[in-house]
Coordinates of C-alpha atoms and ligand atoms in Angstrom, one line a residue:
X1 CA 0.0 0.0 0.0
X2 CA 1.3 3.4 -1.0
X3 CA 0.5 6.4 1.1
X4 CA 2.0 9.9 0.9
X5 CA 2.1 12.7 3.5
X6 CA 2.0 16.1 1.9
X7 CA 2.8 19.1 4.2
X8 CA 2.3 22.7 3.2
X9 CA 4.0 26.0 4.2
X10 CA 6.0 26.4 7.4
X11 CA 5.7 22.8 8.4
X12 CA 9.3 22.4 7.6
X13 CA 9.9 24.4 10.8
X14 CA 8.2 22.0 13.1
X15 CA 10.2 21.7 16.3
X16 CA 11.2 25.4 16.1
X17 CA 8.0 27.0 15.1
X18 CA 5.5 28.0 17.9
X19 CA 6.3 24.9 20.0
X20 CA 3.5 25.7 22.4
X21 CA 1.1 25.0 19.5
X22 CA 2.9 22.6 17.3
X23 CA 5.2 20.8 19.8
X24 CA 9.0 20.4 19.9
X25 CA 9.6 17.5 17.5
X26 CA 10.8 17.9 14.0
X27 CA 8.7 16.2 11.3
X28 CA 11.7 14.1 10.2
X29 CA 12.0 12.6 13.7
X30 CA 8.2 11.9 13.7
X31 CA 8.4 10.4 10.2
X32 CA 11.0 7.9 11.4
X33 CA 8.7 6.8 14.2
X34 CA 5.8 6.5 11.7
X35 CA 7.8 4.4 9.3
X36 CA 8.8 2.1 12.1
X37 CA 5.2 1.8 13.2
X38 CA 3.9 1.1 9.7
X39 CA 6.7 -1.1 8.3
X40 CA 4.6 -2.8 5.7
X41 CA 3.5 0.6 4.1
X42 CA 5.3 2.5 1.5
X43 CA 5.1 5.9 3.2
X44 CA 6.3 8.8 1.1
X45 CA 6.8 12.4 2.3
X46 CA 6.7 15.7 0.5
X47 CA 6.8 19.3 1.9
X48 CA 6.7 22.6 0.1
X49 CA 6.1 26.2 1.0
X50 CA 4.9 26.8 -2.6
X51 CA 1.2 26.4 -3.5
X52 CA 1.8 25.3 -7.1
X53 CA 4.3 22.6 -6.0
X54 CA 1.7 21.2 -3.7
X55 CA -0.9 21.1 -6.5
X56 CA 1.7 19.4 -8.8
X57 CA 2.4 16.8 -6.2
X58 CA -1.3 16.0 -5.6
X59 CA -1.8 15.6 -9.4
X60 CA 1.4 13.5 -9.7
X61 CA 0.4 10.9 -7.0
X62 CA -3.4 11.3 -7.1
X63 CA -4.2 8.6 -9.6
X64 CA -1.8 5.9 -8.4
X65 CA -1.4 6.1 -4.6
X66 CA -3.8 4.5 -2.2
X67 CA -4.0 7.5 0.1
X68 CA -2.9 11.1 0.6
X69 CA -2.5 12.6 4.0
X70 CA -2.6 16.4 3.4
X71 CA -1.8 19.1 5.8
X72 CA -2.0 22.2 3.5
X73 CA -1.3 24.4 6.6
X74 CA -2.2 28.0 5.9
X75 CA -3.3 27.2 2.3
X76 CA -6.1 25.2 3.8
X77 CA -7.9 28.5 4.5
X78 CA -7.1 30.3 1.3
X79 CA -6.4 27.9 -1.6
X80 CA -9.2 27.2 -4.1
X81 CA -6.4 25.6 -6.3
X82 CA -5.5 23.0 -3.8
X83 CA -9.1 22.4 -3.0
X84 CA -9.8 21.8 -6.7
X85 CA -6.8 19.5 -7.0
X86 CA -8.1 17.4 -4.1
X87 CA -11.4 17.1 -5.9
X88 CA -9.8 16.3 -9.3
X89 CA -7.8 13.2 -8.2
X90 CA -9.1 9.7 -7.6
X91 CA -6.9 8.9 -4.6
X92 CA -8.7 9.6 -1.3
X93 CA -7.3 12.5 0.6
X94 CA -7.5 12.9 4.4
X95 CA -7.1 16.5 5.6
X96 CA -5.1 16.7 8.8
X97 CA -4.0 19.5 11.2
X98 CA -1.8 19.3 14.2
X99 CA -3.8 22.0 16.1
X100 CA -7.5 22.2 16.6
X101 CA -8.1 25.0 14.1
X102 CA -11.6 25.5 15.4
X103 CA -10.5 26.8 18.8
X104 CA -8.1 29.3 17.1
X105 CA -8.7 32.4 15.1
X106 CA -11.9 32.5 13.0
X107 CA -9.9 32.6 9.7
X108 CA -8.7 29.1 10.5
X109 CA -12.3 27.8 10.7
X110 CA -12.7 27.7 6.9
X111 CA -11.2 24.9 4.9
X112 CA -11.1 24.8 1.1
X113 CA -9.9 21.2 1.4
X114 CA -12.5 19.6 3.6
X115 CA -15.3 19.5 0.9
X116 CA -13.3 17.2 -1.3
X117 CA -11.6 15.2 1.4
X118 CA -12.6 11.7 2.6
X119 CA -12.4 13.0 6.1
X120 CA -10.7 15.5 8.4
X121 CA -8.6 14.8 11.5
X122 CA -7.4 17.7 13.6
X123 CA -6.3 18.7 17.0
X124 CA -4.4 15.6 18.1
X125 CA -0.9 17.0 17.7
X126 CA 1.4 15.0 15.4
X127 CA -0.8 12.0 16.2
X128 CA -3.3 13.4 13.7
X129 CA -1.1 12.0 10.9
X130 CA -1.0 8.5 12.5
X131 CA -4.8 8.6 12.8
X132 CA -5.1 9.6 9.2
X133 CA -2.9 6.7 8.1
X134 CA -5.0 4.3 10.2
X135 CA -8.1 5.5 8.3
X136 CA -6.7 4.0 5.1
X137 CA -6.0 0.6 6.6
Ligands
LIG201 C1 -2.1 23.8 10.7 C2 -3.1 24.9 11.1 C3 -3.1 26.0 10.1 O1 -4.1 27.0 10.5 C4 -1.8 26.7 10.2 O2 -1.7 27.8 9.2 C5 -0.6 25.8 10.0 C6 -0.7 24.5 10.6 C7 -2.0 22.7 11.7 O3 -1.4 21.7 11.4 O4 -2.4 22.9 12.9 O5 0.4 26.1 9.4 O6 -2.4 23.3 9.5

């Protein structure tokens, strides 16, 4: 089974960025743990701070992979283009967020991804990614 985690802008700074919200662990460390936990999965990872690169990656994997775990970060709340890409592909997409975006600023309450997603998991810290992977199994 092939699953990819796609992370959007500023998630490359996990571990350093607002640790009171996002925790103190880097995504690379967490990815190691995830790969050890899901040994039988082919678990790919892509991160970009650039909207078009995220769309390109969704299109590239979106007709052959079994699942996409997508944290579009701030683009969640702004990007029609990423929302349309999620709707365009046949691979199911699970939207994830580390924080509970609904108990934060009101501009984080809107998602352009959720309408095209299979489901949404948010607010469980990095564990949100693990829960999203489990949803595909
Ligand atoms: C986030 C929530 C977004 O509102 C924010 O812009 C992020 C991270 C999360 O994982 O909690 O960058 O997607």
